[in-house]
Amino acid sequence: MSVIPYRKDIDGLRAVAVLLVVFSHAQFPLFEGGFVGVDVFFVISGYLITSIMVNEIDQGVFSFKIFYLRRIRRLLPALLVVLGGTTYVAHKLLLPGLLLSYAKAQFATLASCSNFFLWRYFGGYWRGYSKEFPLTHTWSLSVEEQFYYLWPAFLLLAYRFIPKKFHARILFSVFILLLLLSQYLVKFPEFAFYMIPARFFEMFLGAMGALLFRKPIALDPIIEKKTVNFVHITGLSLILYASFFYKEGLPYPGLDAFIPCLGTFLLLLPFRWSASPIANLFSTSIFRGMGKISYSLYLWHWPVFSLLAYTGHSVVKYRIPALCLSLGLSVLSYKLIEKPFRKANISFKAAFCSFVLLPICLSGIYLYGAYNDDGYMTRYTEDERKAIHAVSSIERPYLGAQLGKGSPTDSHIENANSMWNMDSSGPVQALLLGDSHSTAIRPFVELICAPYAIKGLQVARDSTPFLLNVDFYDRDVQGNLELRADKREMNEYWRKLVTQGKVKYVFIAAFYSSRIYSNANKPERMLHENVEPSSDIISDNKVSFELGLYDAIKFLVKNGVTPVLFKDIPYVREPLSQNYVKNILFNSDLHTSANWNDIEKRHSFEDSVIDKIKLEYPSVIVIDPKDLLKRLTKNGQFNPVLDGVPLYADSNHLNYDGAVALGKAWLDAFGNPLEVN
């Protein structure tokens, strides 16, 4: 085994990287961009791995088996201990739906593909409940492991078959191409953040440093100290600049990631004189000690902080105890697990079976149990299960009924999940159109149709209400308005379904207030073809919404169809139903109600438009869930729990059980609206 000279300052640089990440997750001021610490780790990893490899290649002792044995001993023992401890706690705390997702993520982590799972599960890194998910941080481990699978073979082939005189030019050319690829992929930010094609340039930059500067850089003694000091100050400044000024939601990595990566590259350069103040600081026992436990600290801190947030406790309020717990676990993990196993005398076969195959099998068994027991629902008492089942989202009965992006097709008609009352004879008599709120309200719609055996078809599109003759403009990753032609195409497709079919009813539901107001600072735009755009986007949205909905209703009535128009579910700003259950389970004190006056104000414009449509077109059936939900208010506060069932999946969607409970209660209170038709 070849050994490269130990550099104390690299351990210190590791300390900087992990502290940036931890401080960011602890929500310390000025460290919102601390996620760049992961980029620092990637560059260091590329540098060290490549340094070791080229040393062994030169000596003729490189072995793939030994390389991967070292990676197994270095990474997996500590990871398995963290996963074991986290799984024990998660099994006690996580609600069934999230525990099932946790079991999937754990399996994906052990299979080195958690970045793929998290991309599909959360989408963007900062979206959804990612801050409350105990394994969100494992994406970077999978990216690093994927690099280890690819890089040794590439390096060995290039080293043997490409003449050395071409190495520098080829390295720079490949690096530029990888950087440009990353910048291109930023157009798809949800994919780019997690995936190795967008991250490869970071590790490649470290590898390039190891290949180009294999011997200490000797400078003229007259300028040596000043040059090294300048390089080190510049390097650290670039890293800190990114940490202090980058914000969550930044389209990343791309060129923005090059700044902290370049800073890391500069700090890794092996100068003959390396006693700069920054190098000396990084070489102190405090920084070196923190660097040595950096891997364990990275592994442990996120489950601690995420579970703290998940149980309804303030990360800011409890960040010091959480940091102390994370540090304590990390020190123990380093001394009892990392150090002993790095030097363990174990064969590749034994290591692979013990640390790879066996954990994957055990994780698979745990995942199988989570599937079979609905996220281990039997953990709870009978009294708890009613509320917990509602917010857990275990079942996905309408999978595939709601489309994402792209041009609409007829493929959804072949999906059984898109239809209801399929056993009824005859053609489809009802359509359910709209965005994700139409999916959420569908159990209510099915209850309305059931007494009449009305066969129905749902065709939904994310963030797309049924508004004819309207163009939709969404914000791209840079915050610029971008025409979404597919959304107007979807409306035209809905129009075609109505004209080609012989439907009697068209149910319409959507998150109208989101399309009208969206982000108050940078609202998205709707523009009816008869509206000239102005600087007041929200006013344009209101006019376009009214004209587009009128056009849709006129079209349906003209074609002999009865529109059934749902006023929207109250937007409550927070996941009140999740909070309700967490308060029961964890004795936390989260908000579980919303001000009813604020709700009515939020929905007043869209509701007034629907009321005007009803006056002009009496045949339109209007269903306002708020007619029933306002009965759940007390002292002006709306508490969305109906007959023991928490109604919401998040801040604006009904969960399945909630939609069923609401539908039954509404029908009991007001009767079936189709009876008069």
XYZ file of C-alpha atoms in Angstrom:
677
model
C 0.000 0.000 0.000
C 1.374 3.390 -0.995
C 1.187 6.246 1.487
C 1.166 9.913 0.475
C 2.636 12.527 2.852
C 0.170 13.588 5.536
C -0.875 17.240 5.360
C -2.259 18.611 8.582
C -3.833 21.563 6.806
C -6.113 19.291 4.772
C -7.680 17.995 7.966
C -8.171 21.650 8.922
C -9.821 22.285 5.566
C -12.138 19.350 6.234
C -13.053 21.048 9.505
C -14.015 24.216 7.625
C -16.144 22.182 5.218
C -18.098 20.297 7.874
C -18.569 23.365 10.079
C -20.024 25.311 7.172
C -22.538 22.530 6.562
C -23.402 22.113 10.238
C -23.717 25.861 10.889
C -26.003 26.142 7.886
C -28.258 23.363 9.146
C -28.186 24.866 12.635
C -29.517 28.064 11.038
C -26.750 30.314 12.346
C -26.860 33.808 10.807
C -24.503 34.359 7.853
C -24.237 30.637 7.074
C -27.264 30.068 4.835
C -24.861 29.184 2.026
C -22.996 26.696 4.182
C -24.152 23.936 1.855
C -21.011 24.789 -0.169
C -19.106 22.798 2.439
C -20.149 19.713 0.488
C -18.402 21.135 -2.587
C -15.257 21.567 -0.491
C -15.479 17.909 0.525
C -15.879 16.832 -3.096
C -12.745 18.677 -4.219
C -10.726 17.307 -1.294
C -11.942 13.799 -2.065
C -10.944 14.042 -5.716
C -7.520 15.374 -4.728
C -6.692 12.737 -2.109
C -8.075 9.731 -3.964
C -6.214 10.662 -7.126
C -2.985 11.373 -5.220
C -3.080 7.914 -3.694
C -3.958 6.243 -6.984
C -1.239 7.842 -9.122
C 1.316 7.061 -6.433
C 0.341 3.400 -6.547
C 0.121 3.315 -10.322
C 3.647 4.713 -10.571
C 4.897 2.045 -8.185
C 2.981 -0.685 -10.016
C 1.010 -1.692 -6.949
C -2.431 -0.321 -7.721
C -5.230 -2.832 -7.183
C -8.940 -2.295 -7.665
C -9.613 -4.770 -4.869
C -7.397 -2.907 -2.410
C -8.834 0.445 -3.532
C -12.408 -0.612 -2.864
C -11.469 -2.417 0.343
C -10.062 0.884 1.664
C -13.234 2.723 0.614
C -15.403 0.122 2.374
C -13.376 0.329 5.585
C -13.270 4.122 5.439
C -16.933 4.863 4.729
C -19.262 2.018 5.573
C -18.711 1.063 9.247
C -19.530 4.561 10.500
C -22.397 4.887 8.020
C -23.920 1.600 9.195
C -23.759 2.641 12.840
C -25.437 5.965 12.027
C -28.106 4.233 9.954
C -28.720 1.740 12.736
C -29.112 4.438 15.380
C -31.208 6.647 13.130
C -33.482 3.772 12.130
C -34.105 2.919 15.776
C -35.232 6.486 16.512
C -37.041 6.936 13.191
C -39.046 3.772 13.808
C -40.356 5.318 17.003
C -40.979 8.823 15.655
C -41.772 8.914 11.931
C -45.343 8.659 10.755
C -46.076 5.643 8.526
C -45.871 7.403 5.153
C -42.561 9.024 6.021
C -41.207 5.857 7.620
C -41.907 3.958 4.412
C -40.007 6.648 2.511
C -37.229 6.430 5.098
C -36.966 2.673 4.547
C -36.666 3.272 0.810
C -34.020 5.952 1.343
C -32.041 3.702 3.671
C -32.003 0.935 1.077
C -31.010 3.441 -1.625
C -28.219 4.791 0.593
C -26.730 1.343 1.039
C -27.055 0.769 -2.710
C -25.188 4.054 -3.408
C -28.145 5.681 -5.142
C -29.888 7.774 -2.500
C -29.359 10.853 -4.671
C -31.686 9.303 -7.266
C -34.282 8.473 -4.635
C -34.187 11.930 -3.035
C -34.422 13.610 -6.435
C -37.544 11.624 -7.256
C -39.002 11.921 -3.756
C -38.441 15.584 -2.928
C -37.581 17.083 -6.275
C -35.546 20.125 -5.304
C -33.168 19.929 -2.344
C -35.019 22.688 -0.493
C -38.533 21.523 -1.315
C -41.160 19.708 0.703
C -40.217 18.183 4.020
C -36.556 17.598 3.153
C -35.442 19.460 6.288
C -37.363 16.975 8.415
C -36.166 13.839 6.620
C -33.318 12.072 8.470
C -31.460 10.846 5.368
C -31.544 13.908 3.120
C -27.785 14.382 3.579
C -26.929 10.955 2.186
C -27.232 12.232 -1.401
C -23.627 13.463 -1.215
C -22.356 10.071 -0.052
C -23.956 8.442 -3.063
C -22.434 11.024 -5.417
C -19.002 10.381 -3.900
C -19.425 6.617 -4.109
C -20.504 6.890 -7.742
C -17.337 8.874 -8.381
C -15.337 6.036 -6.833
C -17.015 3.547 -9.166
C -16.176 5.587 -12.268
C -12.927 7.412 -11.628
C -10.373 4.624 -10.985
C -11.036 2.922 -14.313
C -11.025 6.236 -16.216
C -7.812 7.341 -14.564
C -6.054 4.018 -15.104
C -6.948 3.926 -18.796
C -5.992 7.554 -19.363
C -2.769 7.177 -17.429
C -1.684 4.196 -19.468
C -2.774 5.166 -22.951
C -2.490 8.965 -23.133
C 1.065 10.343 -23.394
C 2.043 12.543 -20.450
C 2.797 15.521 -22.680
C -0.945 15.747 -23.431
C -2.108 15.351 -19.837
C -2.369 19.047 -18.940
C -4.216 20.062 -22.088
C -6.612 17.145 -21.864
C -7.269 17.754 -18.176
C -8.115 21.415 -18.731
C -10.286 20.599 -21.731
C -12.224 17.912 -19.887
C -12.644 20.165 -16.863
C -14.088 22.996 -18.987
C -16.501 20.559 -20.635
C -17.618 19.189 -17.261
C -18.092 22.704 -15.893
C -20.143 23.713 -18.924
C -22.195 20.527 -18.567
C -22.918 21.437 -14.955
C -23.962 24.939 -15.940
C -26.251 23.529 -18.615
C -27.839 21.074 -16.180
C -28.666 23.926 -13.811
C -31.573 24.555 -16.193
C -32.959 21.443 -14.498
C -32.163 22.429 -10.905
C -33.945 19.571 -9.176
C -31.848 17.061 -11.129
C -28.599 19.017 -11.139
C -28.254 19.482 -7.390
C -28.270 15.757 -6.647
C -26.632 14.195 -9.671
C -23.064 13.295 -10.490
C -23.077 14.674 -14.068
C -23.493 18.156 -12.571
C -21.072 17.443 -9.715
C -18.317 15.540 -11.480
C -16.333 18.693 -12.274
C -15.876 19.336 -8.542
C -14.119 16.058 -7.829
C -12.350 16.284 -11.176
C -10.928 19.676 -10.156
C -9.379 18.078 -7.070
C -8.094 15.206 -9.177
C -6.600 17.675 -11.654
C -4.706 19.338 -8.817
C -3.272 15.987 -7.762
C -2.213 15.143 -11.326
C -0.712 18.498 -12.281
C 1.066 19.257 -9.007
C 2.524 15.989 -7.866
C 5.593 17.658 -6.389
C 5.656 20.685 -4.086
C 5.502 23.956 -6.006
C 8.830 25.749 -5.619
C 8.753 29.530 -6.061
C 11.405 32.213 -6.005
C 12.213 32.758 -2.291
C 11.716 36.512 -2.771
C 8.023 36.132 -3.654
C 7.288 32.727 -2.174
C 5.779 33.773 1.159
C 3.713 36.614 -0.273
C 2.440 34.390 -3.088
C 1.439 31.526 -0.814
C -0.237 33.906 1.622
C -2.154 35.526 -1.228
C -3.218 32.165 -2.672
C -4.399 30.879 0.700
C -6.236 34.086 1.609
C -7.902 34.090 -1.800
C -8.894 30.440 -1.466
C -10.450 30.812 1.969
C -12.139 34.073 0.953
C -13.821 32.396 -2.015
C -15.198 29.630 0.220
C -16.431 32.060 2.878
C -17.895 34.395 0.268
C -20.040 31.578 -1.086
C -21.065 30.532 2.413
C -22.047 34.044 3.472
C -23.791 35.215 0.309
C -25.326 32.142 -1.338
C -28.968 31.521 -0.452
C -31.229 28.506 -0.313
C -32.957 27.891 -3.613
C -29.968 29.025 -5.672
C -29.846 27.070 -8.965
C -26.860 24.886 -8.203
C -24.128 23.734 -8.806
C -23.013 25.164 -12.172
C -20.715 28.174 -12.300
C -21.758 29.261 -8.809
C -20.221 26.086 -7.394
C -16.953 26.853 -9.171
C -16.258 29.676 -6.696
C -15.954 27.531 -3.521
C -14.380 24.735 -5.559
C -11.690 27.077 -6.858
C -11.088 28.289 -3.318
C -10.594 24.698 -2.181
C -8.299 23.987 -5.128
C -6.095 26.939 -4.174
C -5.862 25.777 -0.557
C -4.893 22.262 -1.682
C -1.971 23.373 -3.855
C 1.195 21.756 -2.457
C 3.668 24.645 -2.014
C 7.206 23.985 -0.846
C 6.748 26.691 1.805
C 3.457 26.009 3.511
C 3.647 27.974 6.760
C 1.133 30.649 5.855
C -1.092 31.925 8.694
C -4.074 30.085 7.188
C -2.144 26.820 6.777
C -0.870 27.157 10.342
C -4.410 27.805 11.586
C -5.686 24.754 9.762
C -2.829 22.711 11.248
C -3.724 23.494 14.861
C -4.961 20.663 17.041
C -8.489 22.105 17.198
C -8.904 22.256 13.424
C -7.182 18.926 12.864
C -9.325 17.272 15.517
C -12.489 18.647 13.970
C -11.259 17.526 10.556
C -10.665 13.992 11.774
C -14.231 13.659 13.043
C -15.668 15.543 10.055
C -17.076 12.435 8.368
C -18.804 11.208 11.520
C -20.032 14.714 12.285
C -21.477 15.032 8.801
C -23.260 11.699 9.227
C -24.633 12.336 12.723
C -25.591 15.995 12.745
C -28.343 15.806 10.128
C -30.462 13.070 11.761
C -30.215 15.017 15.036
C -31.329 18.333 13.516
C -33.948 16.867 11.164
C -35.648 14.781 13.852
C -35.603 17.782 16.168
C -37.464 19.777 13.518
C -39.755 16.867 12.687
C -40.972 16.537 16.261
C -41.991 20.193 16.260
C -39.073 21.681 18.150
C -37.275 24.823 17.056
C -33.850 24.158 15.567
C -32.783 27.693 16.492
C -33.892 27.280 20.109
C -32.254 23.900 20.602
C -29.287 24.146 18.225
C -26.642 24.260 20.988
C -27.826 21.030 22.675
C -28.219 19.491 19.211
C -24.665 20.496 18.313
C -23.320 19.059 21.555
C -25.153 15.777 20.959
C -23.869 15.630 17.369
C -20.295 16.306 18.470
C -20.476 13.715 21.236
C -21.808 11.028 18.898
C -19.184 11.967 16.302
C -16.262 11.652 18.723
C -17.501 8.258 19.875
C -18.085 7.153 16.304
C -14.612 8.256 15.236
C -12.784 6.610 18.138
C -14.817 3.407 18.402
C -15.757 2.801 14.770
C -13.813 4.810 12.195
C -10.269 4.440 13.555
C -10.405 0.728 14.406
C -11.977 -0.295 11.106
C -9.593 1.753 8.974
C -6.765 -0.429 10.225
C -8.750 -3.657 10.493
C -7.100 -6.695 8.980
C -9.997 -7.953 6.915
C -10.204 -9.416 3.433
C -12.133 -7.805 0.614
C -14.585 -10.719 0.518
C -15.300 -10.510 4.237
C -15.622 -6.715 4.123
C -17.933 -6.815 1.113
C -20.187 -9.442 2.674
C -20.238 -7.797 6.111
C -20.528 -4.121 5.168
C -22.284 -4.236 1.791
C -24.330 -7.373 1.131
C -25.575 -8.086 4.660
C -26.740 -4.503 5.379
C -28.504 -4.331 2.004
C -30.321 -7.586 2.786
C -31.345 -6.399 6.262
C -32.469 -3.068 4.848
C -34.492 -4.891 2.205
C -36.222 -6.922 4.919
C -37.051 -3.732 6.835
C -38.383 -2.136 3.654
C -40.492 -5.207 2.917
C -41.993 -4.972 6.393
C -42.744 -1.282 5.900
C -44.605 -2.084 2.683
C -46.583 -4.936 4.204
C -47.565 -3.072 7.356
C -48.338 0.326 5.792
C -45.263 1.978 7.262
C -45.462 -0.182 10.413
C -48.914 1.177 11.252
C -49.283 -1.462 13.973
C -46.910 0.599 16.126
C -49.902 2.714 17.107
C -52.995 2.140 19.181
C -56.406 1.834 17.530
C -57.342 5.307 18.766
C -54.237 6.848 17.204
C -54.508 5.123 13.842
C -57.492 7.088 12.517
C -55.674 10.422 12.625
C -52.280 8.963 11.721
C -53.594 7.089 8.682
C -55.116 10.291 7.307
C -51.854 12.244 7.266
C -49.565 9.362 6.318
C -50.362 9.161 2.581
C -49.513 5.469 2.381
C -51.908 4.690 -0.447
C -51.591 6.379 -3.828
C -54.897 5.348 -5.422
C -54.715 7.893 -8.247
C -51.126 7.322 -9.338
C -50.739 8.394 -12.943
C -54.008 10.316 -13.103
C -52.155 13.594 -12.713
C -49.693 14.526 -15.428
C -46.493 16.498 -14.995
C -44.956 18.369 -17.903
C -45.020 17.854 -21.637
C -47.735 17.613 -24.234
C -50.914 15.751 -23.206
C -51.637 12.339 -24.682
C -54.399 9.741 -24.521
C -52.209 7.332 -22.513
C -53.944 8.276 -19.250
C -57.176 6.681 -20.503
C -55.453 3.291 -20.304
C -54.563 3.916 -16.653
C -57.172 2.370 -14.375
C -56.273 4.885 -11.670
C -57.610 7.667 -13.880
C -61.148 6.306 -13.839
C -63.854 5.533 -11.327
C -66.980 3.337 -11.503
C -65.271 1.401 -14.278
C -67.715 -1.469 -13.882
C -70.562 0.759 -14.990
C -71.787 0.033 -18.485
C -71.690 2.694 -21.148
C -69.297 5.525 -21.897
C -67.618 7.988 -19.572
C -70.242 10.430 -18.321
C -68.104 12.730 -16.196
C -64.710 14.393 -16.420
C -62.644 15.753 -13.537
C -60.323 18.529 -14.747
C -57.815 20.797 -13.048
C -54.564 20.717 -11.134
C -53.452 18.734 -8.072
C -56.431 20.083 -6.127
C -58.687 18.135 -8.470
C -56.749 15.007 -7.513
C -57.148 15.860 -3.840
C -60.918 16.454 -4.149
C -61.534 13.336 -6.240
C -62.826 11.108 -3.381
C -65.524 13.760 -2.829
C -66.359 13.639 -6.550
C -66.584 9.854 -6.492
C -69.025 10.005 -3.579
C -71.208 12.394 -5.580
C -71.182 10.070 -8.611
C -71.610 6.774 -6.743
C -75.422 6.780 -6.282
C -75.886 7.213 -10.028
C -73.117 4.795 -11.119
C -71.596 7.600 -13.165
C -68.408 6.463 -14.855
C -65.760 9.164 -14.597
C -62.339 10.055 -15.972
C -59.814 12.318 -14.298
C -57.308 14.246 -16.411
C -55.205 16.605 -14.305
C -52.083 18.663 -14.848
C -49.795 20.106 -12.183
C -50.521 23.777 -11.486
C -52.959 24.051 -14.406
C -56.549 25.245 -13.845
C -59.236 24.813 -16.504
C -59.141 28.318 -18.010
C -59.654 28.601 -21.747
C -57.767 31.034 -23.990
C -55.198 31.710 -21.274
C -51.404 31.495 -21.483
C -49.500 30.505 -18.360
C -46.078 31.877 -17.476
C -44.057 30.213 -14.707
C -40.815 31.367 -13.140
C -37.661 29.639 -14.375
C -34.671 28.907 -12.148
C -33.398 32.470 -12.581
C -36.779 33.890 -11.602
C -37.698 34.989 -15.127
C -41.162 34.466 -16.568
C -41.260 31.568 -19.011
C -44.196 30.624 -21.227
C -45.522 27.155 -20.400
C -47.106 26.220 -23.700
C -47.939 22.755 -22.374
C -50.469 24.232 -19.941
C -52.485 25.898 -22.657
C -52.143 22.709 -24.686
C -53.644 20.865 -21.738
C -56.635 23.190 -21.712
C -57.112 22.623 -25.428
C -56.877 18.890 -24.809
C -59.590 19.154 -22.169
C -61.692 21.045 -24.689
C -61.186 18.172 -27.157
C -62.210 15.557 -24.578
C -65.474 17.406 -24.014
C -66.321 17.816 -27.686
C -65.348 14.271 -28.691
C -66.996 12.533 -25.760
C -70.590 12.443 -24.651
C -70.042 13.532 -21.089
C -72.848 14.909 -18.979
C -70.825 16.489 -16.183
C -67.454 18.208 -15.951
C -66.121 18.628 -12.411
C -63.607 21.466 -12.093
C -61.248 22.146 -9.185
C -57.948 23.995 -8.860
C -55.713 25.993 -6.554
C -56.905 29.266 -8.053
C -55.452 31.598 -5.445
C -51.976 30.182 -6.019
C -52.159 30.950 -9.742
C -53.525 34.432 -9.054
C -51.161 35.522 -6.287
C -48.343 32.925 -6.185
C -45.201 34.648 -4.878
C -46.120 38.233 -4.042
C -42.593 39.442 -4.821
C -42.308 37.584 -8.113
C -45.786 36.388 -9.082
C -46.318 34.041 -11.973
C -48.483 35.285 -14.804
C -51.734 34.234 -16.431
C -52.669 36.154 -19.551
C -55.982 35.825 -21.354
C -55.755 36.464 -25.082
C -57.926 39.582 -24.695
C -55.753 41.103 -21.957
C -52.810 43.379 -22.679
C -49.976 42.712 -20.230
C -49.203 45.433 -17.702
C -46.667 45.892 -14.930
C -49.292 44.815 -12.373
C -49.129 41.051 -12.815
C -51.611 40.224 -10.071
C -54.247 42.525 -11.597
C -53.636 40.894 -14.981
C -53.994 37.488 -13.314
C -57.354 38.424 -11.805
C -58.780 39.662 -15.093
C -57.369 36.676 -16.989
C -58.714 34.233 -14.410
C -62.206 35.695 -14.669
C -62.217 35.745 -18.478
C -60.677 32.279 -18.743
C -63.147 30.697 -16.331
C -66.083 32.413 -18.056
C -64.834 31.075 -21.405
C -64.562 27.565 -19.966
C -68.077 27.646 -18.509
C -69.573 29.142 -21.688
C -67.903 26.414 -23.720
C -69.253 23.643 -21.478
C -72.802 25.010 -21.373
C -72.798 25.480 -25.145
C -71.872 21.806 -25.525
C -74.736 20.681 -23.307
C -72.504 19.801 -20.374
C -73.340 20.588 -16.741
C -70.302 22.177 -15.067
C -69.745 21.259 -11.414
C -67.478 23.962 -10.088
C -65.689 23.520 -6.771
C -64.707 26.576 -4.827
C -61.255 25.925 -3.454
C -60.241 24.298 -0.207
C -59.026 26.904 2.334
C -55.340 27.690 2.116
C -54.025 27.458 5.706
C -50.325 28.347 5.215
C -48.968 25.537 7.440
C -49.298 21.729 7.524
C -51.901 21.951 10.283
C -52.978 18.319 10.084
C -49.425 17.059 10.400
C -48.989 19.429 13.322
C -52.169 18.112 14.947
C -50.834 14.547 14.890
C -47.355 15.558 16.018
C -48.815 17.400 18.995
C -50.597 14.196 19.987
C -47.548 11.958 19.557
C -44.695 14.210 20.658
C -46.389 16.601 23.078
C -45.202 19.502 20.932
C -46.947 22.850 20.602
C -47.324 23.405 16.877
C -50.011 25.533 15.234
C -53.143 23.553 14.450
C -55.543 26.316 13.403
C -55.799 29.212 10.959
C -57.664 32.511 11.114
C -60.963 32.186 9.247
C -61.048 35.851 8.250
C -57.639 35.453 6.595
C -58.959 32.417 4.716
C -62.010 34.272 3.422
C -59.870 37.229 2.386
C -57.453 34.955 0.514
C -60.261 33.325 -1.494
C -62.651 36.276 -1.798
C -61.833 37.237 -5.381
C -62.046 33.773 -6.933
C -65.210 33.018 -4.940
C -66.843 36.248 -6.140
C -66.098 35.319 -9.756
C -67.664 31.894 -9.273
C -70.710 33.490 -7.654
C -71.152 35.797 -10.675
C -70.866 32.818 -13.025
C -73.576 30.994 -11.063
C -75.902 34.005 -11.421
C -75.342 34.184 -15.176
C -75.447 30.411 -15.743
C -77.950 28.885 -13.303
C -77.295 25.382 -14.620
C -73.778 25.497 -13.160
C -73.503 23.496 -9.928
C -71.294 25.233 -7.377
C -69.885 23.317 -4.400
C -68.211 25.368 -1.697
C -66.449 23.143 0.876
C -66.142 26.220 3.078
C -69.927 26.086 3.678
C -69.240 23.031 5.797
C -65.685 23.747 6.936
C -66.619 27.039 8.557
C -68.497 24.945 11.102
C -65.082 23.795 12.327
C -64.193 27.300 13.471
C -64.043 28.299 17.103
C -63.367 31.849 18.219
C -62.551 32.746 14.634
C -59.962 29.941 14.293
C -60.377 27.182 11.736
C -59.418 23.745 13.097
C -59.353 21.300 10.167
C -60.284 18.116 12.024
C -63.619 16.534 11.079
C -65.000 13.627 13.108
C -61.498 12.866 14.358
C -59.979 12.969 10.858
C -57.323 15.638 10.174
C -58.218 16.880 6.703
C -55.041 18.203 5.093
C -52.029 16.626 3.409
C -50.079 19.914 3.571
C -51.115 23.566 3.647
C -53.594 23.422 0.763
C -54.377 19.846 -0.329
C -56.877 17.526 1.281
C -55.541 14.109 2.183
C -57.479 11.073 0.959
C -59.212 10.307 4.251
C -59.954 13.993 4.703
C -61.566 14.255 1.267
C -63.753 11.227 2.044
C -64.753 12.626 5.436
C -65.501 16.048 3.943
C -67.495 14.545 1.077
C -69.663 12.418 3.372
C -70.292 15.291 5.780
C -71.087 17.727 2.965
C -73.507 15.336 1.310
C -75.203 14.632 4.645
C -75.547 18.356 5.289
C -76.542 19.624 1.835
C -77.610 16.594 -0.194
C -76.290 15.359 -3.507
C -76.012 18.262 -5.978
C -76.757 15.951 -8.916
C -80.219 15.044 -7.608
C -81.834 18.002 -9.392
C -80.114 17.102 -12.666
